[in-house]
């Protein structure tokens, strides 16, 4: 039976073409002593192979040609041989130069790294990629190992003619040649074999040594130092090349000499041996004996009846606790695996440590120092500008590489400066001391600018929002190193560096968004890599420590916080000529869409308040996850975790957050074991003391709060923490809602037009509100019309008995009820709906800031008016007017504005000055200040006019007598009398006791006590009298009129009769009505007098008459003469005291509740006096 051959992974026809081209390219011959001989059409063959790679593999998204070239050994057997055969003195040979360039054009795509995601992979890719990657590793090995052939130096020679041309005169072809060379170097740096060590031929150490010996590092330094002057588009390629050269390299070890490296290696080896010894010691305590070959099986009876658990091994017999511990170790939880959306590319990972040989470390350290001195600022400044303007050559992967390189080189600069400072003490690093200028931070100034900080903050926030953790890790590392560099600058001996550091810290700490981002990064850790965990905890530790110190030095630190507010787009006035050309733009701008924008404001910074944000459960969990790796952490990482837990428990005084069972299990394992923290560690003593203090506080708190025993099993929310710390629940104050600002319609428009504007504003989005208003108006008109018809019928029946003397009863107010809960909320919060309701005649009772305020339709509005209002609203509802104006029409909503609030008027001479320009009037200044307690002038225009008439009549009456008396007096006598009158008037005013200028001058405690007791007795008696009046009930209007008519009498002979006085209950203090001896106080009564209402033209009080003063249902008023005229006032007061004066029976029994707008006070009856 013949075996069938496996199908070929490549099309046989393609393979034949490729093999024929490779054969025609050239080869070694016996006649040439084993030297490589080019074919007759070698250049054409190289060009054809390039076309095959471009047109077949790249266009068709296949890898067949690349695999055929790998199988044909094109790179090692032909291309490298051709480049090695090009002598250095044959640079002017154009044919050989073209052939070398053609070989380079083939080497770049053949060494290009292949990285495709799962969605991009095809069957062809799965078949060829593993083979091609192995082939690329062999390509790199061949290029690096051929030191004698110097392939990399030959590539540099190919690009030297193009590099020598200035950038302004360099053609695109030469730009492409320079890029081609740099891409080859980048590909060589990227290619790596799995499982390589520092001694392997394709390792990072071998790459660095080859780059150093073949002048590649010198070329990179040349290009970097002249970036922006002689080179422009090569910046991102250099960025990638540097990233793949230094990623994973430990900066601390990079700046160690051979002796320090050997010492460090010895210490690491000793630490590993000691850890292994401790592991064996811990295992030996519970190691099985020699009898374990007999085996042991233990059944553990569980709480559930009939269920058992098994434990195998003799160590299960040692103790019950050990048995349960072993049973727990045998438990496995098969956690469901979630599909990872985006797998990190292996070539872009920068947190995998890489070890270098001594020679590679020396070469790389020299390169880094020269790069920091000459090429750092030009390269990073140029790349930052390219990233900011989003140049086409900048890819998404370049931005995280840019920030990682910033962090790495800043770390190298810090270590170099520290080594420089330590060199004189140890008499070492003399070479570094000679080549490094002390306190020179200008070498890295390009990444300490405000533009870099803005780009970094935007990058971190963007990657945090998109949850791209690898890129965010690079940003975190960069921001941390910037903070550490600024800290070193602040500690510098130069004042210039200190000022720069102060300025940078002020800019960083000024933005509150930066503070919130640090907290969000720490809280956002879930299951990312250990490198990300290390980076986010280090950032929070450094940021907190620096901010605490900076806020302590700057007690008046201000931060700019941002809040969201709702703002509406204002449509700009569009001219007629531009409106036709930009109809779409104008329409989009005229849309009134509410959008959220961030408004900045400054506030004083409180560090304790900010540090409290790090005491949440998620932040603590992040540091606990770091502490779980305590055996793998170095001293700095252990100290970082210790400082955080110390801050939470003792600085912030929230140790309750650490009282959890799993936390104490971890802390106990770190100190007591099994597998405890190394006792020789420098931070072991600090951790031991921390754990001891936490346990001590936990025991004390549990005695105070027994509930803590249960809460230790769970995470704690803020309310639980507050209760455990203080012993009582936190009292929360709910903020009272505020009513929106009142609106009004601009311009001089009629009421109907104003209703049209309000309806048009609500028509687009809130048409249901307009429909509801129309329904309420229609229902209210019908109800009011029915009441008016019934009232007319009653009046017709009673016309014979009353003879038309009785006044028509007032119509009841109609309460407006919302149809839904949303409508009730809108009646309080929607300013536009409130405007329409107000224009329609609805009135609001009570205070504005009360959500449950009642809306009514006043009794003064007739059914006809309601019908007319309903027709107007319905008309504009059916045909809304959206624009107003002919020449320059505006939207209806632009016709609205906020209603201006009334402000207290000041005196004309009150200019808010400090007294400049004010002439003193001597003793008159302090007696009666403007608007003070003695201001008893007329309160209404009618009263003021009446007072002026009385004064004019008095002056006319006394003018004749005064003139007669003064006619016989000389000028001196008149002047003396005038001064005497002024002195008497001044003396009279001085005797008046003003409460504003009266102070306590006696300390007679007994007299004060008796005074307050008398006052309390008076208030108690007056309250009883008021309660009797309120309990007296209501009486019929006719009985009241008849009883009052019998006692009534004419006030002025020959004048028209006055209506019977009405008594109105006013809210005043008792002492305002009655004096200590029981008599009425005329002065206080005159101050509280009310305007009388005549019988002919005074309607009943309605909400429409006085919107600022609401009448209380059941109240009565008094309109009588002063007690001095006819004694009626005292009689009315007696009636009020005995409860014989009652309200009209026509008052509504079911009137809506009116919320009080003033503070509650005692009530009393006062009489209006006309003596003035």
Short mmCIF file of C-alpha atoms in Angstrom, two decimals, residues 152-449:
data_model
loop_
_atom_site.label_atom_id
_atom_site.label_comp_id
_atom_site.label_asym_id
_atom_site.label_seq_id
_atom_site.Cartn_x
_atom_site.Cartn_y
_atom_site.Cartn_z
CA UNK A 152 24.48 46.26 9.68
CA UNK A 153 27.43 48.53 8.89
CA UNK A 154 26.85 47.85 5.19
CA UNK A 155 23.22 48.97 5.64
CA UNK A 156 24.50 52.16 7.27
CA UNK A 157 26.84 52.72 4.30
CA UNK A 158 23.87 52.42 1.95
CA UNK A 159 22.09 55.29 3.71
CA UNK A 160 25.04 57.63 4.27
CA UNK A 161 24.75 59.44 0.89
CA UNK A 162 21.10 60.18 1.57
CA UNK A 163 21.81 61.30 5.15
CA UNK A 164 24.51 63.69 3.95
CA UNK A 165 21.96 65.69 1.94
CA UNK A 166 20.27 68.51 3.81
CA UNK A 167 16.57 68.10 4.52
CA UNK A 168 15.55 71.01 2.32
CA UNK A 169 17.31 69.51 -0.68
CA UNK A 170 16.69 65.82 0.03
CA UNK A 171 14.40 64.15 -2.57
CA UNK A 172 11.67 61.67 -1.53
CA UNK A 173 13.75 58.74 -2.78
CA UNK A 174 16.51 59.50 -0.26
CA UNK A 175 13.91 59.94 2.49
CA UNK A 176 12.65 56.47 1.66
CA UNK A 177 16.18 55.00 1.80
CA UNK A 178 16.73 56.42 5.30
CA UNK A 179 13.39 54.99 6.45
CA UNK A 180 14.28 51.62 4.90
CA UNK A 181 17.51 51.42 6.88
CA UNK A 182 15.82 52.39 10.15
CA UNK A 183 13.02 49.87 9.57
CA UNK A 184 15.63 47.12 9.15
CA UNK A 185 17.23 48.05 12.48
CA UNK A 186 13.81 48.16 14.11
CA UNK A 187 12.90 44.71 12.75
CA UNK A 188 16.13 43.24 14.05
CA UNK A 189 15.42 44.71 17.49
CA UNK A 190 11.86 43.33 17.53
CA UNK A 191 12.60 39.75 16.47
CA UNK A 192 13.05 37.47 19.47
CA UNK A 193 12.96 33.76 20.05
CA UNK A 194 10.89 32.20 22.84
CA UNK A 195 12.80 31.11 25.92
CA UNK A 196 15.99 33.00 25.07
CA UNK A 197 18.47 34.07 27.75
CA UNK A 198 21.07 36.77 27.82
CA UNK A 199 23.69 34.47 26.30
CA UNK A 200 21.63 33.35 23.29
CA UNK A 201 22.71 34.67 19.84
CA UNK A 202 19.40 36.47 19.29
CA UNK A 203 19.04 37.99 22.76
CA UNK A 204 18.82 41.67 23.64
CA UNK A 205 22.44 41.64 24.74
CA UNK A 206 23.60 40.31 21.37
CA UNK A 207 21.52 42.95 19.58
CA UNK A 208 22.95 45.80 21.65
CA UNK A 209 26.52 44.61 21.17
CA UNK A 210 26.06 44.26 17.41
CA UNK A 211 24.49 47.71 17.18
CA UNK A 212 27.38 49.15 19.13
CA UNK A 213 30.15 47.48 17.10
CA UNK A 214 28.56 48.22 13.72
CA UNK A 215 27.83 51.92 14.42
CA UNK A 216 24.06 51.60 14.56
CA UNK A 217 23.83 53.32 17.96
CA UNK A 218 26.02 56.16 16.66
CA UNK A 219 23.65 56.62 13.70
CA UNK A 220 20.64 56.71 16.06
CA UNK A 221 22.32 59.39 18.20
CA UNK A 222 23.10 61.44 15.10
CA UNK A 223 19.53 61.35 13.85
CA UNK A 224 18.07 62.10 17.30
CA UNK A 225 20.32 65.07 17.98
CA UNK A 226 19.41 66.61 14.59
CA UNK A 227 15.70 65.80 14.69
CA UNK A 228 13.71 68.70 13.36
CA UNK A 229 16.70 70.25 11.58
CA UNK A 230 17.95 67.54 9.20
CA UNK A 231 15.33 64.84 9.81
CA UNK A 232 11.58 65.03 10.04
CA UNK A 233 9.56 61.91 9.20
CA UNK A 234 11.97 59.45 10.82
CA UNK A 235 10.99 60.35 14.39
CA UNK A 236 8.40 57.60 14.98
CA UNK A 237 10.73 54.93 13.56
CA UNK A 238 13.48 55.99 15.97
CA UNK A 239 10.86 55.95 18.73
CA UNK A 240 9.96 52.34 17.98
CA UNK A 241 13.63 51.33 17.72
CA UNK A 242 14.43 52.85 21.13
CA UNK A 243 11.35 51.24 22.68
CA UNK A 244 12.34 47.74 21.61
CA UNK A 245 15.94 48.30 22.68
CA UNK A 246 15.31 49.36 26.27
CA UNK A 247 11.96 47.82 27.25
CA UNK A 248 12.28 45.56 30.27
CA UNK A 249 15.77 46.81 31.18
CA UNK A 250 16.25 47.58 34.87
CA UNK A 251 17.46 51.16 35.22
CA UNK A 252 19.04 50.55 38.63
CA UNK A 253 21.22 47.72 37.30
CA UNK A 254 22.04 49.66 34.15
CA UNK A 255 24.07 52.24 36.09
CA UNK A 256 26.02 49.70 38.15
CA UNK A 257 29.60 48.85 37.43
CA UNK A 258 30.94 45.30 37.35
CA UNK A 259 31.67 45.17 41.07
CA UNK A 260 28.22 46.41 41.94
CA UNK A 261 26.64 43.98 39.50
CA UNK A 262 28.50 41.09 41.04
CA UNK A 263 27.50 42.20 44.54
CA UNK A 264 23.90 42.59 43.47
CA UNK A 265 23.91 39.15 41.87
CA UNK A 266 25.39 37.62 44.99
CA UNK A 267 22.73 39.23 47.17
CA UNK A 268 19.95 38.03 44.90
CA UNK A 269 21.32 34.51 44.93
CA UNK A 270 21.63 34.58 48.72
CA UNK A 271 18.06 35.83 49.06
CA UNK A 272 16.78 33.03 46.84
CA UNK A 273 18.71 30.39 48.77
CA UNK A 274 17.38 31.78 52.06
CA UNK A 275 13.83 31.69 50.73
CA UNK A 276 14.26 28.11 49.63
CA UNK A 277 15.67 27.22 53.05
CA UNK A 278 12.66 28.77 54.78
CA UNK A 279 10.33 26.83 52.53
CA UNK A 280 12.07 23.56 53.46
CA UNK A 281 11.99 24.49 57.13
CA UNK A 282 8.26 25.20 56.99
CA UNK A 283 7.66 21.95 55.13
CA UNK A 284 9.77 19.92 57.53
CA UNK A 285 7.47 20.80 60.43
CA UNK A 286 4.64 18.83 58.84
CA UNK A 287 6.60 16.45 56.63
CA UNK A 288 5.29 12.86 56.46
CA UNK A 289 7.15 10.19 58.38
CA UNK A 290 8.72 7.01 56.99
CA UNK A 291 5.47 5.18 57.63
CA UNK A 292 3.62 7.21 55.07
CA UNK A 293 4.01 4.35 52.59
CA UNK A 294 1.16 2.63 54.42
CA UNK A 295 -1.17 5.53 53.57
CA UNK A 296 -3.84 7.29 55.59
CA UNK A 297 -7.44 8.18 54.78
CA UNK A 298 -9.59 10.30 57.12
CA UNK A 299 -13.32 10.84 56.91
CA UNK A 300 -14.51 14.17 58.26
CA UNK A 301 -18.13 14.29 59.26
CA UNK A 302 -19.83 17.46 58.08
CA UNK A 303 -22.72 19.36 59.62
CA UNK A 304 -25.10 18.12 56.93
CA UNK A 305 -26.47 14.72 57.94
CA UNK A 306 -25.08 11.86 55.92
CA UNK A 307 -22.30 13.85 54.23
CA UNK A 308 -18.57 13.28 54.69
CA UNK A 309 -15.34 14.76 53.36
CA UNK A 310 -12.11 12.83 52.90
CA UNK A 311 -8.54 13.88 53.66
CA UNK A 312 -5.58 11.72 52.64
CA UNK A 313 -2.10 11.69 54.17
CA UNK A 314 -0.69 11.22 57.66
CA UNK A 315 -0.30 14.97 58.19
CA UNK A 316 -4.06 15.11 58.55
CA UNK A 317 -3.71 13.38 61.95
CA UNK A 318 -1.56 16.13 63.49
CA UNK A 319 -4.38 18.46 64.64
CA UNK A 320 -7.94 19.34 63.84
CA UNK A 321 -6.97 22.76 62.50
CA UNK A 322 -4.40 21.21 60.18
CA UNK A 323 -6.99 18.71 58.98
CA UNK A 324 -9.42 21.47 58.05
CA UNK A 325 -6.65 23.49 56.44
CA UNK A 326 -5.66 20.56 54.25
CA UNK A 327 -9.29 19.97 53.35
CA UNK A 328 -9.56 23.61 52.28
CA UNK A 329 -6.45 23.28 50.15
CA UNK A 330 -7.99 20.39 48.26
CA UNK A 331 -10.97 22.52 47.24
CA UNK A 332 -10.92 23.84 43.74
CA UNK A 333 -13.18 26.42 42.21
CA UNK A 334 -13.50 26.18 38.48
CA UNK A 335 -13.92 29.85 37.77
CA UNK A 336 -15.59 30.44 34.41
CA UNK A 337 -13.09 31.80 31.96
CA UNK A 338 -14.12 34.94 30.18
CA UNK A 339 -13.06 35.52 26.65
CA UNK A 340 -10.36 38.13 26.42
CA UNK A 341 -11.36 40.69 23.85
CA UNK A 342 -7.98 42.15 23.00
CA UNK A 343 -4.88 40.09 23.66
CA UNK A 344 -1.81 42.20 24.26
CA UNK A 345 0.80 41.91 21.56
CA UNK A 346 3.93 40.26 22.86
CA UNK A 347 6.20 42.79 21.14
CA UNK A 348 4.50 45.73 22.87
CA UNK A 349 4.76 44.44 26.45
CA UNK A 350 7.24 46.49 28.45
CA UNK A 351 6.81 45.02 31.94
CA UNK A 352 8.71 41.76 31.25
CA UNK A 353 12.18 42.08 32.84
CA UNK A 354 15.21 41.49 30.64
CA UNK A 355 18.73 40.74 31.87
CA UNK A 356 21.83 41.98 30.04
CA UNK A 357 25.42 40.90 29.97
CA UNK A 358 28.12 43.10 31.40
CA UNK A 359 29.31 44.29 27.97
CA UNK A 360 25.80 45.03 26.78
CA UNK A 361 25.10 46.94 29.99
CA UNK A 362 28.21 49.06 29.49
CA UNK A 363 27.38 49.86 25.87
CA UNK A 364 23.72 50.64 26.60
CA UNK A 365 24.62 52.85 29.58
CA UNK A 366 27.02 54.89 27.45
CA UNK A 367 24.36 55.22 24.74
CA UNK A 368 21.70 56.32 27.26
CA UNK A 369 23.97 58.96 28.78
CA UNK A 370 24.85 60.42 25.37
CA UNK A 371 21.21 60.31 24.32
CA UNK A 372 20.12 62.20 27.46
CA UNK A 373 22.83 64.82 26.88
CA UNK A 374 22.15 65.47 23.19
CA UNK A 375 19.15 63.69 21.68
CA UNK A 376 16.43 63.56 24.32
CA UNK A 377 14.95 67.05 23.94
CA UNK A 378 14.95 67.23 20.11
CA UNK A 379 13.41 63.78 19.62
CA UNK A 380 10.67 63.95 22.25
CA UNK A 381 9.74 67.52 21.41
CA UNK A 382 9.36 66.57 17.73
CA UNK A 383 7.36 63.42 18.46
CA UNK A 384 5.03 65.29 20.82
CA UNK A 385 4.19 67.81 18.15
CA UNK A 386 3.52 65.04 15.65
CA UNK A 387 1.16 63.32 18.10
CA UNK A 388 -0.65 66.57 18.85
CA UNK A 389 -1.34 67.35 15.20
CA UNK A 390 -2.21 63.67 14.51
CA UNK A 391 0.25 63.25 11.66
CA UNK A 392 -0.33 60.39 9.24
CA UNK A 393 2.88 58.63 10.21
CA UNK A 394 1.82 58.46 13.88
CA UNK A 395 0.02 55.19 14.64
CA UNK A 396 -1.99 54.24 17.68
CA UNK A 397 0.87 52.20 19.12
CA UNK A 398 3.28 55.12 19.06
CA UNK A 399 1.59 57.17 21.80
CA UNK A 400 1.99 54.58 24.61
CA UNK A 401 5.56 53.94 23.42
CA UNK A 402 6.21 57.68 23.64
CA UNK A 403 5.05 57.90 27.27
CA UNK A 404 6.87 54.71 28.27
CA UNK A 405 10.13 56.07 26.89
CA UNK A 406 9.56 59.28 28.84
CA UNK A 407 9.15 57.32 32.06
CA UNK A 408 12.19 55.13 31.36
CA UNK A 409 14.56 57.96 30.47
CA UNK A 410 13.37 60.13 33.36
CA UNK A 411 14.05 57.20 35.67
CA UNK A 412 17.49 56.82 34.11
CA UNK A 413 18.16 60.51 34.69
CA UNK A 414 17.16 60.24 38.35
CA UNK A 415 19.41 57.21 38.90
CA UNK A 416 22.28 58.86 37.07
CA UNK A 417 22.02 61.96 39.24
CA UNK A 418 21.87 59.87 42.39
CA UNK A 419 24.92 57.88 41.33
CA UNK A 420 26.68 61.13 40.58
CA UNK A 421 25.96 62.41 44.09
CA UNK A 422 27.07 59.13 45.66
CA UNK A 423 30.26 58.90 43.60
CA UNK A 424 32.36 61.32 45.71
CA UNK A 425 31.40 59.47 48.85
CA UNK A 426 32.40 56.07 47.49
CA UNK A 427 35.23 57.32 45.26
CA UNK A 428 33.64 55.56 42.36
CA UNK A 429 31.87 56.41 39.12
CA UNK A 430 34.56 58.92 38.29
CA UNK A 431 33.73 58.68 34.62
CA UNK A 432 30.15 59.62 35.25
CA UNK A 433 31.25 62.47 37.48
CA UNK A 434 33.40 63.91 34.70
CA UNK A 435 30.76 63.77 31.98
CA UNK A 436 27.75 64.91 33.99
CA UNK A 437 26.98 68.49 34.95
CA UNK A 438 25.48 68.76 38.40
CA UNK A 439 21.98 70.13 38.85
CA UNK A 440 21.32 70.41 35.14
CA UNK A 441 17.63 69.64 34.56
CA UNK A 442 17.57 71.40 31.20
CA UNK A 443 18.57 68.14 29.49
CA UNK A 444 15.03 66.81 30.03
CA UNK A 445 13.10 70.10 29.88
CA UNK A 446 11.12 69.13 26.76
CA UNK A 447 8.89 66.70 28.71
CA UNK A 448 8.29 69.08 31.63
CA UNK A 449 6.27 71.60 29.64
#
